[in-house]
């Protein structure tokens, strides 16, 4: 046995020499408080690890998640042998009963067929979500291990409403929760059968059975991911004798393939007994309190590190003075105003801070050109997402201060932990302006999982809601001891609130369609361009982006940087990713790499180094990138299109394979005389007509273009550019009835309107279709149906002579009218016409300025020259202005649709359902949008405006 008093004295008296495990000036005995000599036969000498304190040794925490000071902590029993029963199905008594019919076995779910809300009619309570639809116990004939006839099933039969007369399975995507009747714990054990998903309480996508005592979760149990199989589990509840309790059934898994677990829960036969069905598992104990460390600032380790400098304490925000984009240059991802922050903020005036710096969402900021913006202030909004890390300790400890609005608020000042893109923990500030306090999350249920922490400030201080409009954070650490008692309400168990608006700051998108969803794989617009992914089914919202294939960042490896590629579902049903490895200091500079999916989430990929190859048979190995792989049915082979060079020309190269492992070079599909390249080529067919789309890298013709096949040759189509130069790196995905084109609208340097374009941008999605036999782009039908709430179309500003009509406006020559600005995604439909077939007119975008005057931009439709162009006032001839050519006849009229996304700062005008003109406008939310005329009168008809 360890003599704690003597150990404490030894720790106080002994010094660990720097870098050497030697104790100096340590006595073999010591003195007790009465100054009497004490023999030290039972004294252990312990050398403290870095960050460890004497308190950590004297009051050891239980690292397997079984307890802590002041909590139930142990196995719940008296330490004696656990007696197992051979007949758990009859041992003891039903755990809970129906007051109106004590003989009915509702604890075995032997009730059914009451229609909508059957469970609550049988004295279960607090039904949420789809559980209110359940029709009682589910017929268990196909469930291995069931007792009696019926079981609890979260995917079972149900009804939509009281009026519904046809039962149907609610399905694995159903979510909800429900409580059993209350009962008194009067036996040592609770035995029951459970199956389905394995996500315990505290995990993302919880599928669990919970024991609730004193309104706290004290025990949890889940299935083992075996389909339609249930097994016995036992909770030791000795410590809760005499307590009132209930069972809660929770399924928050939407079957969205965000993890590999089954998306439902099964349960059966809950019984109270003095013999256990099986050995109770320590993993089923939910701690109600934690053992605290006395030195949280040094206990454990930094929660995450910087890829290029693991010794820099970015988890303590000890970096600074990189000016614009400092956070993204230090492995974080930043949105909104946070991209302007100058790194960690000097925290001398912040009580309890650690080190020199802390995160502040309102601190010093810079423009990209080095302009010092000074103190950004409370109006700043945005988010900062940490590098991904593996949870390997029981707690995440951090300091937090500032605003108190939870992540669910539209003025959130919060910190959240995300696993599989889902929010699993949350915290807010303490309401203090210059003070941070320790906060701890119990993450023992998440051990071994990948995670990120998101710091959120959506409070722009425009309205005073009583909360501070900023957030402070410092010293995020993982440890096996808590810095403060974890708060039960910090655990997020919900099937909603995890997604985001579909706004992606990205490099090249590489979309893939599967199982009714678009998987938008893309190059991260930061770091070494790791691959990330977000899913969408409606083009309005998406899952939270996750890094799915990290670049190594290693200067000695071919994948130091990674580039574009593609994902394919092979003929055998397996999933494969092909991508570019890039390292300018190696030969070859660029290689094609191969990885395979390890589960159905399509977020976990295993590279196959042996399959790496580069250009051969006349193809360049310097430019050899953007592999597009698909099954060519006519050729009965896999084809791979490659961005490369061939005989000193820009080429769309071709390789073929029968097995996705060995590839053979074939003659290029298309070449051009160009000093640059034909990037991210894509091949698809619409109604049997093949097309190739590529992005022309040359500055003077940088557009997404289309090739058509004439005889056996690929040639540029008429009006070959699908959009203007702001739109780039576009590839398609979809199915027979819908094919979408995913590209980016270029950022400008410094994220400033009017500056020159930069690499990467914000996502813009067009729909491709056939129009008179040609490839056309149009507004996606999903956005027409998703943005259907009518908005006001009244004029708020006019110049010249503009008058409202029944369906729009009439503008005389040299006139202008605008509608109100909007800060939400909105779409427009209208028709523009003039008596002069060659008239020039278009859209006017006007931002009123507080000091008077305004900023203006225009989308000019020049029918005489068959061209549409976007430009800022007085900058009409800028070579970087996006423009697109197409037939225009003002007398016949031009059918237009506009999509405006203020959050992303991008918009696109669709013309005659044939071509698009995308443009960048960071301040779009402040711009009124309307119409203008030049030398000829213009009519605006069939005007409508819609939002979500």
PDB file of N, CA and C in Angstrom, residues 730-813:
ATOM      1  N   UNK A 730     -14.111  23.274 -62.863  1.00  0.00           N
ATOM      2  CA  UNK A 730     -15.437  22.679 -62.704  1.00  0.00           C
ATOM      3  C   UNK A 730     -15.476  21.244 -63.215  1.00  0.00           C
ATOM      4  N   UNK A 731     -16.107  20.383 -62.425  1.00  0.00           N
ATOM      5  CA  UNK A 731     -16.358  18.996 -62.796  1.00  0.00           C
ATOM      6  C   UNK A 731     -17.797  18.634 -62.451  1.00  0.00           C
ATOM      7  N   UNK A 732     -18.281  17.564 -63.061  1.00  0.00           N
ATOM      8  CA  UNK A 732     -19.682  17.200 -62.903  1.00  0.00           C
ATOM      9  C   UNK A 732     -19.854  15.936 -62.081  1.00  0.00           C
ATOM     10  N   UNK A 733     -21.074  15.774 -61.588  1.00  0.00           N
ATOM     11  CA  UNK A 733     -21.516  14.538 -60.941  1.00  0.00           C
ATOM     12  C   UNK A 733     -23.029  14.521 -61.025  1.00  0.00           C
ATOM     13  N   UNK A 734     -23.616  13.340 -60.907  1.00  0.00           N
ATOM     14  CA  UNK A 734     -25.063  13.259 -60.916  1.00  0.00           C
ATOM     15  C   UNK A 734     -25.562  11.931 -61.422  1.00  0.00           C
ATOM     16  N   UNK A 735     -26.794  11.952 -61.925  1.00  0.00           N
ATOM     17  CA  UNK A 735     -27.444  10.732 -62.389  1.00  0.00           C
ATOM     18  C   UNK A 735     -28.181  11.056 -63.679  1.00  0.00           C
ATOM     19  N   UNK A 736     -28.940  10.105 -64.183  1.00  0.00           N
ATOM     20  CA  UNK A 736     -29.550  10.251 -65.503  1.00  0.00           C
ATOM     21  C   UNK A 736     -30.458  11.465 -65.604  1.00  0.00           C
ATOM     22  N   UNK A 737     -31.118  11.838 -64.515  1.00  0.00           N
ATOM     23  CA  UNK A 737     -32.082  12.938 -64.562  1.00  0.00           C
ATOM     24  C   UNK A 737     -31.516  14.266 -64.072  1.00  0.00           C
ATOM     25  N   UNK A 738     -30.300  14.268 -63.588  1.00  0.00           N
ATOM     26  CA  UNK A 738     -29.723  15.505 -63.048  1.00  0.00           C
ATOM     27  C   UNK A 738     -28.203  15.389 -63.053  1.00  0.00           C
ATOM     28  N   UNK A 739     -27.563  16.295 -63.760  1.00  0.00           N
ATOM     29  CA  UNK A 739     -26.103  16.345 -63.710  1.00  0.00           C
ATOM     30  C   UNK A 739     -25.702  17.780 -63.375  1.00  0.00           C
ATOM     31  N   UNK A 740     -24.879  17.910 -62.347  1.00  0.00           N
ATOM     32  CA  UNK A 740     -24.499  19.222 -61.834  1.00  0.00           C
ATOM     33  C   UNK A 740     -23.017  19.475 -62.068  1.00  0.00           C
ATOM     34  N   UNK A 741     -22.700  20.735 -62.310  1.00  0.00           N
ATOM     35  CA  UNK A 741     -21.330  21.174 -62.566  1.00  0.00           C
ATOM     36  C   UNK A 741     -20.855  21.983 -61.366  1.00  0.00           C
ATOM     37  N   UNK A 742     -19.830  21.490 -60.673  1.00  0.00           N
ATOM     38  CA  UNK A 742     -19.316  22.103 -59.452  1.00  0.00           C
ATOM     39  C   UNK A 742     -17.994  22.807 -59.762  1.00  0.00           C
ATOM     40  N   UNK A 743     -17.941  24.113 -59.547  1.00  0.00           N
ATOM     41  CA  UNK A 743     -16.706  24.859 -59.753  1.00  0.00           C
ATOM     42  C   UNK A 743     -16.554  25.929 -58.696  1.00  0.00           C
ATOM     43  N   UNK A 744     -15.465  26.709 -58.802  1.00  0.00           N
ATOM     44  CA  UNK A 744     -15.327  27.802 -57.852  1.00  0.00           C
ATOM     45  C   UNK A 744     -15.337  29.155 -58.545  1.00  0.00           C
ATOM     46  N   UNK A 745     -15.912  30.134 -57.838  1.00  0.00           N
ATOM     47  CA  UNK A 745     -15.845  31.529 -58.259  1.00  0.00           C
ATOM     48  C   UNK A 745     -14.653  32.135 -57.535  1.00  0.00           C
ATOM     49  N   UNK A 746     -13.697  32.598 -58.313  1.00  0.00           N
ATOM     50  CA  UNK A 746     -12.382  32.947 -57.778  1.00  0.00           C
ATOM     51  C   UNK A 746     -12.457  33.997 -56.679  1.00  0.00           C
ATOM     52  N   UNK A 747     -11.627  33.766 -55.655  1.00  0.00           N
ATOM     53  CA  UNK A 747     -11.360  34.832 -54.701  1.00  0.00           C
ATOM     54  C   UNK A 747     -10.546  35.919 -55.386  1.00  0.00           C
ATOM     55  N   UNK A 748     -10.612  37.104 -54.814  1.00  0.00           N
ATOM     56  CA  UNK A 748      -9.706  38.177 -55.202  1.00  0.00           C
ATOM     57  C   UNK A 748      -8.607  38.285 -54.160  1.00  0.00           C
ATOM     58  N   UNK A 749      -7.463  38.773 -54.552  1.00  0.00           N
ATOM     59  CA  UNK A 749      -6.377  38.964 -53.600  1.00  0.00           C
ATOM     60  C   UNK A 749      -6.856  39.848 -52.454  1.00  0.00           C
ATOM     61  N   UNK A 750      -6.610  39.359 -51.241  1.00  0.00           N
ATOM     62  CA  UNK A 750      -7.009  40.109 -50.063  1.00  0.00           C
ATOM     63  C   UNK A 750      -8.484  40.049 -49.772  1.00  0.00           C
ATOM     64  N   UNK A 751      -9.222  39.206 -50.530  1.00  0.00           N
ATOM     65  CA  UNK A 751     -10.673  39.106 -50.348  1.00  0.00           C
ATOM     66  C   UNK A 751     -11.322  40.495 -50.438  1.00  0.00           C
ATOM     67  N   UNK A 752     -10.902  41.267 -51.462  1.00  0.00           N
ATOM     68  CA  UNK A 752     -11.420  42.620 -51.636  1.00  0.00           C
ATOM     69  C   UNK A 752     -12.039  42.747 -53.016  1.00  0.00           C
ATOM     70  N   UNK A 753     -13.218  43.349 -53.066  1.00  0.00           N
ATOM     71  CA  UNK A 753     -13.879  43.576 -54.346  1.00  0.00           C
ATOM     72  C   UNK A 753     -13.019  44.456 -55.241  1.00  0.00           C
ATOM     73  N   UNK A 754     -12.922  44.061 -56.501  1.00  0.00           N
ATOM     74  CA  UNK A 754     -12.177  44.832 -57.475  1.00  0.00           C
ATOM     75  C   UNK A 754     -10.722  44.457 -57.602  1.00  0.00           C
ATOM     76  N   UNK A 755     -10.184  43.671 -56.658  1.00  0.00           N
ATOM     77  CA  UNK A 755      -8.789  43.242 -56.751  1.00  0.00           C
ATOM     78  C   UNK A 755      -8.663  42.121 -57.780  1.00  0.00           C
ATOM     79  N   UNK A 756      -7.422  41.809 -58.160  1.00  0.00           N
ATOM     80  CA  UNK A 756      -7.193  40.770 -59.154  1.00  0.00           C
ATOM     81  C   UNK A 756      -7.549  39.393 -58.600  1.00  0.00           C
ATOM     82  N   UNK A 757      -7.940  38.468 -59.470  1.00  0.00           N
ATOM     83  CA  UNK A 757      -8.350  37.137 -59.004  1.00  0.00           C
ATOM     84  C   UNK A 757      -7.189  36.333 -58.450  1.00  0.00           C
ATOM     85  N   UNK A 758      -7.513  35.468 -57.505  1.00  0.00           N
ATOM     86  CA  UNK A 758      -6.557  34.599 -56.826  1.00  0.00           C
ATOM     87  C   UNK A 758      -6.931  33.154 -57.149  1.00  0.00           C
ATOM     88  N   UNK A 759      -6.081  32.194 -56.700  1.00  0.00           N
ATOM     89  CA  UNK A 759      -6.410  30.779 -56.860  1.00  0.00           C
ATOM     90  C   UNK A 759      -7.413  30.373 -55.789  1.00  0.00           C
ATOM     91  N   UNK A 760      -8.366  29.531 -56.161  1.00  0.00           N
ATOM     92  CA  UNK A 760      -9.377  29.081 -55.213  1.00  0.00           C
ATOM     93  C   UNK A 760     -10.499  30.085 -55.082  1.00  0.00           C
ATOM     94  N   UNK A 761     -11.592  29.641 -54.479  1.00  0.00           N
ATOM     95  CA  UNK A 761     -12.729  30.532 -54.352  1.00  0.00           C
ATOM     96  C   UNK A 761     -13.865  29.903 -53.589  1.00  0.00           C
ATOM     97  N   UNK A 762     -15.084  30.348 -53.892  1.00  0.00           N
ATOM     98  CA  UNK A 762     -16.289  29.813 -53.262  1.00  0.00           C
ATOM     99  C   UNK A 762     -17.064  28.976 -54.268  1.00  0.00           C
ATOM    100  N   UNK A 763     -17.684  27.922 -53.747  1.00  0.00           N
ATOM    101  CA  UNK A 763     -18.405  26.978 -54.590  1.00  0.00           C
ATOM    102  C   UNK A 763     -19.563  27.644 -55.333  1.00  0.00           C
ATOM    103  N   UNK A 764     -19.686  27.293 -56.607  1.00  0.00           N
ATOM    104  CA  UNK A 764     -20.854  27.649 -57.410  1.00  0.00           C
ATOM    105  C   UNK A 764     -21.252  26.405 -58.200  1.00  0.00           C
ATOM    106  N   UNK A 765     -22.547  26.112 -58.222  1.00  0.00           N
ATOM    107  CA  UNK A 765     -23.044  24.897 -58.866  1.00  0.00           C
ATOM    108  C   UNK A 765     -24.023  25.269 -59.971  1.00  0.00           C
ATOM    109  N   UNK A 766     -23.762  24.778 -61.185  1.00  0.00           N
ATOM    110  CA  UNK A 766     -24.687  24.902 -62.307  1.00  0.00           C
ATOM    111  C   UNK A 766     -25.267  23.526 -62.635  1.00  0.00           C
ATOM    112  N   UNK A 767     -26.363  23.518 -63.345  1.00  0.00           N
ATOM    113  CA  UNK A 767     -26.888  22.269 -63.892  1.00  0.00           C
ATOM    114  C   UNK A 767     -26.568  22.224 -65.382  1.00  0.00           C
ATOM    115  N   UNK A 768     -26.068  21.076 -65.850  1.00  0.00           N
ATOM    116  CA  UNK A 768     -25.794  20.917 -67.273  1.00  0.00           C
ATOM    117  C   UNK A 768     -26.927  20.127 -67.908  1.00  0.00           C
ATOM    118  N   UNK A 769     -27.241  20.493 -69.142  1.00  0.00           N
ATOM    119  CA  UNK A 769     -28.340  19.833 -69.851  1.00  0.00           C
ATOM    120  C   UNK A 769     -28.138  20.047 -71.348  1.00  0.00           C
ATOM    121  N   UNK A 770     -28.944  19.375 -72.130  1.00  0.00           N
ATOM    122  CA  UNK A 770     -28.926  19.564 -73.569  1.00  0.00           C
ATOM    123  C   UNK A 770     -29.928  20.642 -73.958  1.00  0.00           C
ATOM    124  N   UNK A 771     -29.507  21.549 -74.834  1.00  0.00           N
ATOM    125  CA  UNK A 771     -30.400  22.568 -75.389  1.00  0.00           C
ATOM    126  C   UNK A 771     -30.140  22.617 -76.896  1.00  0.00           C
ATOM    127  N   UNK A 772     -31.089  22.161 -77.644  1.00  0.00           N
ATOM    128  CA  UNK A 772     -30.946  22.088 -79.101  1.00  0.00           C
ATOM    129  C   UNK A 772     -29.688  21.323 -79.500  1.00  0.00           C
ATOM    130  N   UNK A 773     -29.413  20.247 -78.763  1.00  0.00           N
ATOM    131  CA  UNK A 773     -28.280  19.390 -79.085  1.00  0.00           C
ATOM    132  C   UNK A 773     -26.955  19.868 -78.543  1.00  0.00           C
ATOM    133  N   UNK A 774     -26.911  21.065 -77.941  1.00  0.00           N
ATOM    134  CA  UNK A 774     -25.673  21.607 -77.390  1.00  0.00           C
ATOM    135  C   UNK A 774     -25.665  21.454 -75.872  1.00  0.00           C
ATOM    136  N   UNK A 775     -24.458  21.454 -75.310  1.00  0.00           N
ATOM    137  CA  UNK A 775     -24.339  21.452 -73.855  1.00  0.00           C
ATOM    138  C   UNK A 775     -24.636  22.848 -73.336  1.00  0.00           C
ATOM    139  N   UNK A 776     -25.547  22.933 -72.392  1.00  0.00           N
ATOM    140  CA  UNK A 776     -25.943  24.211 -71.808  1.00  0.00           C
ATOM    141  C   UNK A 776     -25.816  24.139 -70.300  1.00  0.00           C
ATOM    142  N   UNK A 777     -25.697  25.308 -69.663  1.00  0.00           N
ATOM    143  CA  UNK A 777     -25.716  25.387 -68.203  1.00  0.00           C
ATOM    144  C   UNK A 777     -26.903  26.235 -67.785  1.00  0.00           C
ATOM    145  N   UNK A 778     -27.493  25.864 -66.654  1.00  0.00           N
ATOM    146  CA  UNK A 778     -28.702  26.535 -66.193  1.00  0.00           C
ATOM    147  C   UNK A 778     -28.719  26.511 -64.673  1.00  0.00           C
ATOM    148  N   UNK A 779     -29.661  27.266 -64.090  1.00  0.00           N
ATOM    149  CA  UNK A 779     -29.864  27.229 -62.644  1.00  0.00           C
ATOM    150  C   UNK A 779     -30.301  25.828 -62.242  1.00  0.00           C
ATOM    151  N   UNK A 780     -29.679  25.228 -61.234  1.00  0.00           N
ATOM    152  CA  UNK A 780     -30.106  23.895 -60.796  1.00  0.00           C
ATOM    153  C   UNK A 780     -31.569  23.880 -60.364  1.00  0.00           C
ATOM    154  N   UNK A 781     -32.274  22.856 -60.785  1.00  0.00           N
ATOM    155  CA  UNK A 781     -33.683  22.719 -60.422  1.00  0.00           C
ATOM    156  C   UNK A 781     -33.854  22.647 -58.911  1.00  0.00           C
ATOM    157  N   UNK A 782     -32.867  22.069 -58.218  1.00  0.00           N
ATOM    158  CA  UNK A 782     -32.936  21.993 -56.755  1.00  0.00           C
ATOM    159  C   UNK A 782     -33.029  23.382 -56.126  1.00  0.00           C
ATOM    160  N   UNK A 783     -32.386  24.374 -56.735  1.00  0.00           N
ATOM    161  CA  UNK A 783     -32.454  25.725 -56.188  1.00  0.00           C
ATOM    162  C   UNK A 783     -33.788  26.385 -56.520  1.00  0.00           C
ATOM    163  N   UNK A 784     -34.380  26.006 -57.638  1.00  0.00           N
ATOM    164  CA  UNK A 784     -35.717  26.534 -57.938  1.00  0.00           C
ATOM    165  C   UNK A 784     -36.730  26.044 -56.912  1.00  0.00           C
ATOM    166  N   UNK A 785     -36.648  24.771 -56.572  1.00  0.00           N
ATOM    167  CA  UNK A 785     -37.613  24.220 -55.612  1.00  0.00           C
ATOM    168  C   UNK A 785     -37.258  24.591 -54.181  1.00  0.00           C
ATOM    169  N   UNK A 786     -35.974  24.737 -53.884  1.00  0.00           N
ATOM    170  CA  UNK A 786     -35.557  25.044 -52.520  1.00  0.00           C
ATOM    171  C   UNK A 786     -35.707  26.503 -52.154  1.00  0.00           C
ATOM    172  N   UNK A 787     -35.584  27.384 -53.141  1.00  0.00           N
ATOM    173  CA  UNK A 787     -35.766  28.820 -52.917  1.00  0.00           C
ATOM    174  C   UNK A 787     -37.108  29.207 -53.530  1.00  0.00           C
ATOM    175  N   UNK A 788     -38.160  29.091 -52.750  1.00  0.00           N
ATOM    176  CA  UNK A 788     -39.517  29.243 -53.287  1.00  0.00           C
ATOM    177  C   UNK A 788     -40.384  30.211 -52.491  1.00  0.00           C
ATOM    178  N   UNK A 789     -39.825  30.855 -51.470  1.00  0.00           N
ATOM    179  CA  UNK A 789     -40.587  31.815 -50.678  1.00  0.00           C
ATOM    180  C   UNK A 789     -40.547  33.177 -51.375  1.00  0.00           C
ATOM    181  N   UNK A 790     -41.710  33.698 -51.691  1.00  0.00           N
ATOM    182  CA  UNK A 790     -41.796  34.937 -52.461  1.00  0.00           C
ATOM    183  C   UNK A 790     -41.235  36.118 -51.676  1.00  0.00           C
ATOM    184  N   UNK A 791     -40.422  36.924 -52.353  1.00  0.00           N
ATOM    185  CA  UNK A 791     -39.881  38.151 -51.776  1.00  0.00           C
ATOM    186  C   UNK A 791     -40.494  39.361 -52.485  1.00  0.00           C
ATOM    187  N   UNK A 792     -40.425  40.499 -51.826  1.00  0.00           N
ATOM    188  CA  UNK A 792     -40.967  41.741 -52.378  1.00  0.00           C
ATOM    189  C   UNK A 792     -40.123  42.184 -53.571  1.00  0.00           C
ATOM    190  N   UNK A 793     -40.783  42.692 -54.605  1.00  0.00           N
ATOM    191  CA  UNK A 793     -40.068  43.176 -55.796  1.00  0.00           C
ATOM    192  C   UNK A 793     -40.326  44.661 -56.038  1.00  0.00           C
ATOM    193  N   UNK A 794     -40.563  45.403 -54.967  1.00  0.00           N
ATOM    194  CA  UNK A 794     -40.760  46.846 -55.091  1.00  0.00           C
ATOM    195  C   UNK A 794     -39.425  47.549 -55.282  1.00  0.00           C
ATOM    196  N   UNK A 795     -39.451  48.643 -56.010  1.00  0.00           N
ATOM    197  CA  UNK A 795     -38.256  49.457 -56.209  1.00  0.00           C
ATOM    198  C   UNK A 795     -37.949  50.260 -54.949  1.00  0.00           C
ATOM    199  N   UNK A 796     -36.657  50.368 -54.617  1.00  0.00           N
ATOM    200  CA  UNK A 796     -36.243  51.193 -53.481  1.00  0.00           C
ATOM    201  C   UNK A 796     -35.408  52.393 -53.922  1.00  0.00           C
ATOM    202  N   UNK A 797     -34.996  52.396 -55.200  1.00  0.00           N
ATOM    203  CA  UNK A 797     -34.160  53.491 -55.700  1.00  0.00           C
ATOM    204  C   UNK A 797     -34.298  53.539 -57.214  1.00  0.00           C
ATOM    205  N   UNK A 798     -34.394  54.752 -57.759  1.00  0.00           N
ATOM    206  CA  UNK A 798     -34.506  54.903 -59.211  1.00  0.00           C
ATOM    207  C   UNK A 798     -33.725  56.116 -59.682  1.00  0.00           C
ATOM    208  N   UNK A 799     -33.310  56.056 -60.941  1.00  0.00           N
ATOM    209  CA  UNK A 799     -32.732  57.193 -61.650  1.00  0.00           C
ATOM    210  C   UNK A 799     -33.363  57.246 -63.035  1.00  0.00           C
ATOM    211  N   UNK A 800     -33.444  58.467 -63.598  1.00  0.00           N
ATOM    212  CA  UNK A 800     -34.067  58.585 -64.905  1.00  0.00           C
ATOM    213  C   UNK A 800     -35.550  58.336 -64.804  1.00  0.00           C
ATOM    214  N   UNK A 801     -36.070  57.592 -65.753  1.00  0.00           N
ATOM    215  CA  UNK A 801     -37.505  57.318 -65.796  1.00  0.00           C
ATOM    216  C   UNK A 801     -37.731  55.817 -65.746  1.00  0.00           C
ATOM    217  N   UNK A 802     -38.127  55.336 -64.574  1.00  0.00           N
ATOM    218  CA  UNK A 802     -38.405  53.914 -64.368  1.00  0.00           C
ATOM    219  C   UNK A 802     -39.751  53.798 -63.671  1.00  0.00           C
ATOM    220  N   UNK A 803     -40.642  53.021 -64.231  1.00  0.00           N
ATOM    221  CA  UNK A 803     -41.980  52.889 -63.660  1.00  0.00           C
ATOM    222  C   UNK A 803     -42.336  51.426 -63.491  1.00  0.00           C
ATOM    223  N   UNK A 804     -43.059  51.136 -62.417  1.00  0.00           N
ATOM    224  CA  UNK A 804     -43.483  49.768 -62.144  1.00  0.00           C
ATOM    225  C   UNK A 804     -44.626  49.384 -63.068  1.00  0.00           C
ATOM    226  N   UNK A 805     -44.654  48.112 -63.458  1.00  0.00           N
ATOM    227  CA  UNK A 805     -45.742  47.549 -64.247  1.00  0.00           C
ATOM    228  C   UNK A 805     -46.338  46.378 -63.479  1.00  0.00           C
ATOM    229  N   UNK A 806     -47.311  45.734 -64.075  1.00  0.00           N
ATOM    230  CA  UNK A 806     -47.969  44.615 -63.393  1.00  0.00           C
ATOM    231  C   UNK A 806     -47.008  43.476 -63.112  1.00  0.00           C
ATOM    232  N   UNK A 807     -46.007  43.289 -63.970  1.00  0.00           N
ATOM    233  CA  UNK A 807     -45.086  42.153 -63.793  1.00  0.00           C
ATOM    234  C   UNK A 807     -43.632  42.565 -63.704  1.00  0.00           C
ATOM    235  N   UNK A 808     -43.337  43.867 -63.629  1.00  0.00           N
ATOM    236  CA  UNK A 808     -41.941  44.276 -63.562  1.00  0.00           C
ATOM    237  C   UNK A 808     -41.773  45.771 -63.636  1.00  0.00           C
ATOM    238  N   UNK A 809     -40.943  46.235 -64.588  1.00  0.00           N
ATOM    239  CA  UNK A 809     -40.648  47.659 -64.729  1.00  0.00           C
ATOM    240  C   UNK A 809     -40.476  48.000 -66.205  1.00  0.00           C
ATOM    241  N   UNK A 810     -40.780  49.249 -66.518  1.00  0.00           N
ATOM    242  CA  UNK A 810     -40.410  49.841 -67.800  1.00  0.00           C
ATOM    243  C   UNK A 810     -39.370  50.913 -67.538  1.00  0.00           C
ATOM    244  N   UNK A 811     -38.246  50.817 -68.221  1.00  0.00           N
ATOM    245  CA  UNK A 811     -37.178  51.799 -68.078  1.00  0.00           C
ATOM    246  C   UNK A 811     -37.000  52.527 -69.405  1.00  0.00           C
ATOM    247  N   UNK A 812     -37.099  53.846 -69.356  1.00  0.00           N
ATOM    248  CA  UNK A 812     -36.736  54.623 -70.529  1.00  0.00           C
ATOM    249  C   UNK A 812     -35.209  54.655 -70.647  1.00  0.00           C
ATOM    250  N   UNK A 813     -34.721  55.234 -71.728  1.00  0.00           N
ATOM    251  CA  UNK A 813     -33.272  55.291 -71.942  1.00  0.00           C
ATOM    252  C   UNK A 813     -32.584  55.985 -70.771  1.00  0.00           C
TER     253      UNK A 813
END
